[in-house]
Short mmCIF file of C-alpha atoms and ligand atoms in Angstrom, two decimals:
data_model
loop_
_atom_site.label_atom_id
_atom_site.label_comp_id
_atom_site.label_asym_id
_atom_site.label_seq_id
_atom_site.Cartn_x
_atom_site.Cartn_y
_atom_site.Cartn_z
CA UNK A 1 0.00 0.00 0.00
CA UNK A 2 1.26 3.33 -0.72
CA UNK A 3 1.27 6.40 1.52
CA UNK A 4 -2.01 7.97 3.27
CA UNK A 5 -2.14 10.20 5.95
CA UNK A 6 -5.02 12.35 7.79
CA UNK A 7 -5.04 15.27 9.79
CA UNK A 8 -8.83 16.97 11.59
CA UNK A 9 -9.21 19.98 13.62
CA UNK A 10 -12.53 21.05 15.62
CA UNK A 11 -11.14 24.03 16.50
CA UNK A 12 -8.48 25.93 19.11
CA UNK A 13 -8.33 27.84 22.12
CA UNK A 14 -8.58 28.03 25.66
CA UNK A 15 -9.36 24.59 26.30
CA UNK A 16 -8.13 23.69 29.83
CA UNK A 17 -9.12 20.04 31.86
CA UNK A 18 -10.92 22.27 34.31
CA UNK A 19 -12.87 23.38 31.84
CA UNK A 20 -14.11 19.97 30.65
CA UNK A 21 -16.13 17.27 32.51
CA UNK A 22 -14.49 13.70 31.81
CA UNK A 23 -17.82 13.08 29.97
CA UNK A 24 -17.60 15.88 27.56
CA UNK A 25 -14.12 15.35 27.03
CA UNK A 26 -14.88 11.92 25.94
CA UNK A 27 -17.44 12.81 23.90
CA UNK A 28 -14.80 14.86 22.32
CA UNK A 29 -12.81 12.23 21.68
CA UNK A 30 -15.38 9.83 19.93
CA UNK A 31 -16.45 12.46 17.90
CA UNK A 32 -13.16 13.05 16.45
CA UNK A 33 -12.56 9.30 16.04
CA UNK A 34 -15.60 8.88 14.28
CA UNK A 35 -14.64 11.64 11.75
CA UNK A 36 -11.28 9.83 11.55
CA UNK A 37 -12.41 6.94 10.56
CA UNK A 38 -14.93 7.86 7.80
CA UNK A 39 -11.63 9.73 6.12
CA UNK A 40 -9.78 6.97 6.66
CA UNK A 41 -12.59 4.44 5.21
CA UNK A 42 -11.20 6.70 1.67
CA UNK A 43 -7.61 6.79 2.18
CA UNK A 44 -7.40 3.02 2.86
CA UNK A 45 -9.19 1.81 0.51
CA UNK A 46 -7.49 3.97 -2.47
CA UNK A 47 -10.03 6.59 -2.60
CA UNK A 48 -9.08 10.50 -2.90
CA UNK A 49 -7.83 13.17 -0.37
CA UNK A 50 -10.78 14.87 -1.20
CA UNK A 51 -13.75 12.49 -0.63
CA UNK A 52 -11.71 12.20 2.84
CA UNK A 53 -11.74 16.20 4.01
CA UNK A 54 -15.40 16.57 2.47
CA UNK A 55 -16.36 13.80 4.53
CA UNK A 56 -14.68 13.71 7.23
CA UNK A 57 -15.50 17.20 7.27
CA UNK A 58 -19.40 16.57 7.04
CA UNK A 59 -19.18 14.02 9.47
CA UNK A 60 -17.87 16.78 12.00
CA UNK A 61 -20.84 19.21 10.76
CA UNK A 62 -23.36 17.20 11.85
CA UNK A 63 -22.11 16.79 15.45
CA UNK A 64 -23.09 19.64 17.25
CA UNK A 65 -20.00 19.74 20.05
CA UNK A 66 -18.63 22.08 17.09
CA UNK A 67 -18.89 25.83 15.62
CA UNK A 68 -20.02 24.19 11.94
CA UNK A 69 -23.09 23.11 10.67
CA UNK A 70 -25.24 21.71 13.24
CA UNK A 71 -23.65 23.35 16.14
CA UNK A 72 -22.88 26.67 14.23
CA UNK A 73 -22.94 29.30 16.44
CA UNK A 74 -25.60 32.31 16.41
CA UNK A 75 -25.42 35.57 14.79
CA UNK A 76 -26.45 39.06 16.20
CA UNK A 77 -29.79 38.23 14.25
CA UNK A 78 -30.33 35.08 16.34
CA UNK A 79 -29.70 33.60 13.00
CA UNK A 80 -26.96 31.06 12.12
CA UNK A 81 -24.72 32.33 8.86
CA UNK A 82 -22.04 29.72 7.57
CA UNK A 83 -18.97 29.20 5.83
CA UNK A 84 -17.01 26.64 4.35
CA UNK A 85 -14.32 26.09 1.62
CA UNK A 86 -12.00 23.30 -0.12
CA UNK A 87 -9.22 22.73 -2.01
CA UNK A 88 -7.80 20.17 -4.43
CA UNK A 89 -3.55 20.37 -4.32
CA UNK A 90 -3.47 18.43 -8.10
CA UNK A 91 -5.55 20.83 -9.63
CA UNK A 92 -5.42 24.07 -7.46
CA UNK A 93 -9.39 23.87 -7.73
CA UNK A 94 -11.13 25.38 -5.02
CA UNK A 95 -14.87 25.97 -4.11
CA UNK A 96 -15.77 28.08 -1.31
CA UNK A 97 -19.09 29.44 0.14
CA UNK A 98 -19.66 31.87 2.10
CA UNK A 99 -23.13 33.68 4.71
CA UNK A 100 -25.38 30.95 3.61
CA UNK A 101 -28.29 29.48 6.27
CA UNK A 102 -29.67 26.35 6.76
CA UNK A 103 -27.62 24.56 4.19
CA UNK A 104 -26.67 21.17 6.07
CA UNK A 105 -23.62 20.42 4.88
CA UNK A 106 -21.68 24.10 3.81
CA UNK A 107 -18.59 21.73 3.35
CA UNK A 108 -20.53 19.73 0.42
CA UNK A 109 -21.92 22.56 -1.31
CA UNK A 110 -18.07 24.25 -1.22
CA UNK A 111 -17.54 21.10 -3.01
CA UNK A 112 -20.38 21.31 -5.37
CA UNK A 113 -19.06 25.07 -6.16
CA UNK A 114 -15.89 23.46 -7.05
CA UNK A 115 -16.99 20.89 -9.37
CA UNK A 116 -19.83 21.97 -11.04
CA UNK A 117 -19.68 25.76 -11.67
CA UNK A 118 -16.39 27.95 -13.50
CA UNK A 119 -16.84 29.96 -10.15
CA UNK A 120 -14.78 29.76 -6.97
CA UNK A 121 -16.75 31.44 -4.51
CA UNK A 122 -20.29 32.01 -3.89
CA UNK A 123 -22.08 33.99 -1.22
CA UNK A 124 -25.76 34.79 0.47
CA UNK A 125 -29.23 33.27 -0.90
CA UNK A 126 -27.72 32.95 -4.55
CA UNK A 127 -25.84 30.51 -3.14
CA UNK A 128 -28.59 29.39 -1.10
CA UNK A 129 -30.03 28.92 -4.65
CA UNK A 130 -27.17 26.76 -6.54
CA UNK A 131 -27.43 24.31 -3.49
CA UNK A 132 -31.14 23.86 -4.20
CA UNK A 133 -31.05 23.28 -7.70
CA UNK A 134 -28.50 20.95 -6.99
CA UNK A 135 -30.90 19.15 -4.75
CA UNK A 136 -28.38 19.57 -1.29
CA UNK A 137 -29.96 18.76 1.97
CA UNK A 138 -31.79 21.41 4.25
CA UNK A 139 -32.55 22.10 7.67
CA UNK A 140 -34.89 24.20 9.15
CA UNK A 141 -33.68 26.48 12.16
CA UNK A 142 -34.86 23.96 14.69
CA UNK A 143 -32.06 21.73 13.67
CA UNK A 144 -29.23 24.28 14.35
CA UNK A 145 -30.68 25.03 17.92
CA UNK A 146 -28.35 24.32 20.65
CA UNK A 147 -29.21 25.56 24.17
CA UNK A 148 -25.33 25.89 24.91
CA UNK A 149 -24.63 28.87 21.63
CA UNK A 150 -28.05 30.29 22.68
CA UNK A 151 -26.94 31.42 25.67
CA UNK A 152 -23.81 32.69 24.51
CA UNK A 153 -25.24 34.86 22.37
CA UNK A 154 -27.37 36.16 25.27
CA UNK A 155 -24.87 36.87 27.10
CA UNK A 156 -23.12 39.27 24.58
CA UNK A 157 -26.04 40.08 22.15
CA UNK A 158 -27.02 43.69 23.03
CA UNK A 159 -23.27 44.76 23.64
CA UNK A 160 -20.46 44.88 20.25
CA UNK A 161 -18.57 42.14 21.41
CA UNK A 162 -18.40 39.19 19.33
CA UNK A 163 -16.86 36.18 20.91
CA UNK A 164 -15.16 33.25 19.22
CA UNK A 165 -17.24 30.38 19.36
CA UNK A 166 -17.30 30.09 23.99
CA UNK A 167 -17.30 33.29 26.31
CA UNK A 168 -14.16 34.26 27.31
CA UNK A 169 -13.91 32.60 30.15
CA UNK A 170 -14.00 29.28 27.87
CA UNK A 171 -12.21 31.39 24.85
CA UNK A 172 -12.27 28.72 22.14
CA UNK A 173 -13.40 28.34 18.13
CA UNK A 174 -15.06 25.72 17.21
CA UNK A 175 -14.28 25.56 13.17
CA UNK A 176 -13.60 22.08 12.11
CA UNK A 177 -11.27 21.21 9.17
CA UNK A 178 -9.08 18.14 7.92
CA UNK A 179 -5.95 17.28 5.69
CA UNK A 180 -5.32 14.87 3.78
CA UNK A 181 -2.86 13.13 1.79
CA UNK A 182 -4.08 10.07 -1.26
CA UNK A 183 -2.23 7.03 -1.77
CA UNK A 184 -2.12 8.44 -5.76
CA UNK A 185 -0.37 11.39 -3.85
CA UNK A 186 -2.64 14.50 -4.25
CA UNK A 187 -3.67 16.20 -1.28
CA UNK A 188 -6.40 18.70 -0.36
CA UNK A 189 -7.96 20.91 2.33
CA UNK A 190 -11.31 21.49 3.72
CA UNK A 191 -12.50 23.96 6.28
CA UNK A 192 -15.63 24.86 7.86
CA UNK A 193 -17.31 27.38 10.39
CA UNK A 194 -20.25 28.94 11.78
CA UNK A 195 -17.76 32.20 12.46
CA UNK A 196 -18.30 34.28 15.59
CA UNK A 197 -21.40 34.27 17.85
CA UNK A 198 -22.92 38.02 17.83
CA UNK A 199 -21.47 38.47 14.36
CA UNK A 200 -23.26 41.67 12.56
CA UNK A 201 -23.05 43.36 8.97
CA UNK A 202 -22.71 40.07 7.16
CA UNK A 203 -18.98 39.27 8.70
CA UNK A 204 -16.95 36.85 7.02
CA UNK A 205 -13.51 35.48 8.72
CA UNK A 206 -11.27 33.48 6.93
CA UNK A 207 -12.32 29.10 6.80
CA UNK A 208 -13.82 30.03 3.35
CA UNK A 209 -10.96 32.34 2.27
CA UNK A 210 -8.53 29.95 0.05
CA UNK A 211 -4.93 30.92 1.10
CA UNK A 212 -6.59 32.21 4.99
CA UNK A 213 -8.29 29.56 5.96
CA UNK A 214 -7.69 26.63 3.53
CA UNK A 215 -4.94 26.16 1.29
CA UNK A 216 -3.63 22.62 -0.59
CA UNK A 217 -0.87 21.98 -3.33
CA UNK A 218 0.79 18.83 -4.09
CA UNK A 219 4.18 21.03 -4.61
CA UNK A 220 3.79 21.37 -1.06
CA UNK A 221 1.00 20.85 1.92
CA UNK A 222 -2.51 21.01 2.71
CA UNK A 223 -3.36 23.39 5.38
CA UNK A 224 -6.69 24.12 7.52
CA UNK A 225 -7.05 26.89 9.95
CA UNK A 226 -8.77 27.81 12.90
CA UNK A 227 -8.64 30.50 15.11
CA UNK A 228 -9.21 34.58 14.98
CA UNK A 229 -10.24 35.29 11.64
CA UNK A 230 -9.66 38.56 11.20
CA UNK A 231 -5.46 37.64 11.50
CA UNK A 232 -5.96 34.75 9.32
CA UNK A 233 -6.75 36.50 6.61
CA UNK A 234 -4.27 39.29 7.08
CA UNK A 235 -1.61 36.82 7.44
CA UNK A 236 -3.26 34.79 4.52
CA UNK A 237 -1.95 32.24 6.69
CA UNK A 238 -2.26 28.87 4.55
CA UNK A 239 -0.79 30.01 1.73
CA UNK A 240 1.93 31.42 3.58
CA UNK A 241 3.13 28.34 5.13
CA UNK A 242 2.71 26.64 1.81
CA UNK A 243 5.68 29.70 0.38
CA UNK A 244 7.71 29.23 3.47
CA UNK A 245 8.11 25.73 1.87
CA UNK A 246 8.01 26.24 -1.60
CA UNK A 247 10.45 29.57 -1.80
CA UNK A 248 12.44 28.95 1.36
CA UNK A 249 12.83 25.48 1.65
CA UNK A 250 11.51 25.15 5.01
CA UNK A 251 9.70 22.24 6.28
CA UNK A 252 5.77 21.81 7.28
CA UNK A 253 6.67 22.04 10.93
CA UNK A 254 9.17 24.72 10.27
CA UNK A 255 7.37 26.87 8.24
CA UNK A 256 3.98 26.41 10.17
CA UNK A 257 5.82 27.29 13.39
CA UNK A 258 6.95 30.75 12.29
CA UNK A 259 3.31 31.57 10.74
CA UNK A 260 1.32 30.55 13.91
CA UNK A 261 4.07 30.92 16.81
CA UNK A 262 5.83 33.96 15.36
CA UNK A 263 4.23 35.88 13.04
CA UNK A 264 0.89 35.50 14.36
CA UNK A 265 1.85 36.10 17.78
CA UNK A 266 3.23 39.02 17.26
CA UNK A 267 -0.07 40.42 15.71
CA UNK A 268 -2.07 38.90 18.65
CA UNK A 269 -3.60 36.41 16.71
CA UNK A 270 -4.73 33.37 18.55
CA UNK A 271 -5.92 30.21 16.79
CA UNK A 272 -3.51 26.89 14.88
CA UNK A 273 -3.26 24.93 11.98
CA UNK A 274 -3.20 21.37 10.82
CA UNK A 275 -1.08 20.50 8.06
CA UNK A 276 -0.22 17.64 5.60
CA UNK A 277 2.87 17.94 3.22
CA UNK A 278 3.48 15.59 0.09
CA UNK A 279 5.22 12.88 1.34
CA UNK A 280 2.70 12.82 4.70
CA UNK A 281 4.11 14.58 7.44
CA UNK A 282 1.50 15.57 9.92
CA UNK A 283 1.67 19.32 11.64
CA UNK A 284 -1.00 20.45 14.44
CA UNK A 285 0.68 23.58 15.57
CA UNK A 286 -1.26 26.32 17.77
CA UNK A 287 -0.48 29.52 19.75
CA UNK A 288 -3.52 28.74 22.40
CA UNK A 289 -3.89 26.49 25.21
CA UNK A 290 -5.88 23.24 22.92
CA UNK A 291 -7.00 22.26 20.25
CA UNK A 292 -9.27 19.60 19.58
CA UNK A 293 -7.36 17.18 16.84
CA UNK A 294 -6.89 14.51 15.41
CA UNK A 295 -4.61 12.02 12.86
CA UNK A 296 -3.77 8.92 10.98
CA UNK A 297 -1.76 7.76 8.35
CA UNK A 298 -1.02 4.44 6.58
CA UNK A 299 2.21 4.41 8.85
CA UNK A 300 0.20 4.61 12.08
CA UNK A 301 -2.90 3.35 11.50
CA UNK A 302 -4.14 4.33 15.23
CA UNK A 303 -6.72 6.83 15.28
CA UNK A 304 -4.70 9.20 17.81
CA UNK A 305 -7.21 12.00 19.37
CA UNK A 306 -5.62 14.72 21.25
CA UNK A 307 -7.37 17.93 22.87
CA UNK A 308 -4.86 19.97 25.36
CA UNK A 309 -1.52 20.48 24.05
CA UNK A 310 1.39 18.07 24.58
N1 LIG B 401 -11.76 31.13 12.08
C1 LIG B 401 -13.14 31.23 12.43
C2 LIG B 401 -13.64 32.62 12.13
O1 LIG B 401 -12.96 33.58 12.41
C3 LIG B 401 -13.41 30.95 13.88
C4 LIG B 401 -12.91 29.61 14.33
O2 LIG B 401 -11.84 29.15 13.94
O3 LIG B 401 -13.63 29.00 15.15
O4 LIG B 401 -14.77 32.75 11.67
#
């Protein structure tokens, strides 16, 4: 068998033991296995890096411990307003979406975008539209109702803060993402979010932003972010560590260092990264306290889950 190897993120921050009852933290843990697992199901069996992200990526959208799909967080407008994005590292094709509602899976119809239309990015109930017409699962409002965001948003929704995903007592973003590498060698990205909750004005941060929040090329890595969005995309953070490595030689661990320990840093950016490069390194690297990830690969075929940092 040739090479495979999987990275997932469901997001960074201040994640501390105190923070998390052994139940939840378990339930942590399965949920990343079980989105391990359906990626791997593709990467063992010769399938491509990007059925794994989409679906591995889906698989974490419909579990509603995480800021994407079903446990998106909720807007200003009491409304939930998602993004998602994906990349193929062969091709360089990438499909992104961006402010869409009630769209199950925002990591599917990113994929959809990519495939079936010249377009790279669509936004807003136009987009809304393409993922009916392409008959895409809906939910109605019900479905992305979790008691937990709810009162989050209460708790900041009639002052300007926006927080990132918990209060800041519990400072942490939910986005989810994964990495992969193919045993035909490609790689790709996928990346998606519910953004902030008590988000106004139609803000975007940077999971559907190819080069922010999701970058992949075979020349060099696949990269999915999470974390403060607003830095993200002023450090166009993916596609930086992908030119660390392409221009400067560096490694995926190298080069993701300096973007998220450095550079980052020094802007007060919070958030990390999970990384694949072409011959299947793995990099999780983050500036904050956790971050709930997750890999495998054809040379360790354990499903290794990991939420605080080492
Ligand atoms: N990056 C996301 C955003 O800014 C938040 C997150 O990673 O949870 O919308």
């Amino acid at each position: 068998m040739k090479k495979y190897s999987l990275a997932i993120h469901g997001g960074a921050g201040t994640i501390s033991k105190a923070q998390l009852t052994p139940k939840k933290e378990l339930l942590y843990h399965e949920a990343l296995q079980k989105a391990l697992n359906v990626g791997k199901y593709f990467l063992e069996n010769g399938g491509t890096a990007l059925d794994a992200v989409e679906f591995s990526v889906r698989c974490l959208e419909d579990i509603d411990l995480f800021n994407a799909g079903k446990g998106s967080v909720f807007g200003n407008d009491g409304k939930h307003e998602m993004e998602a994005s994906i990349m193929c590292g062969s091709t360089l094709n990438a499909g992104a979406v961006a402010g869409i509602r009630n769209v199950k899976n925002p990591i599917q119809l990113a994929r959809m975008i990519k495939k079936n239309t010249d377009y790279v990015y669509l936004h807003g109930s136009e987009a809304e539209n393409f993922a009916k017409i392409n008959h895409l699962p809906f939910e109605d409002d019900e479905y992305f109702y979790t008691k937990e965001r709810f009162e989050q948003l209460q708790a900041v929704k009639h002052s300007d803060k926006v927080i990132l995903d918990h209060t800041d007592v519990d400072y942490k973003f939910g986005t989810v993402g994964a990495v992969a590498l193919d045993q035909h060698g490609n790689l790709a990205a996928a990346t998606s979010t519910g953004g902030l909750t008590n988000k106004r004005y139609g803000r975007l941060g940077d999971s559907s932003v190819i080069g922010a929040g999701t970058y992949a090329n075979n020349e060099t890595c696949a990269i999915s972010c999470t974390g403060y969005g607003e830095y993200f995309i002023r450090t166009v953070v993916a596609h930086d560590v992908s030119c660390l490595m392409q221009y400067k030689g560096l490694s995926l661990q190298q080069a993701s260092e300096i973007v998220i320990k450095d550079k980052l840093v020094k802007m007060g950016g919070e958030g990390g990264l999970i990384g694949v490069d072409a011959i299947g390194n793995i990099a999780l690297v983050f500036n904050t306290e956790g971050m709930y990830r997750g890999y495998t690969s054809s040379k360790n075929t354990e499903l290794t889950t990991k939420i605080y940092g080492d």
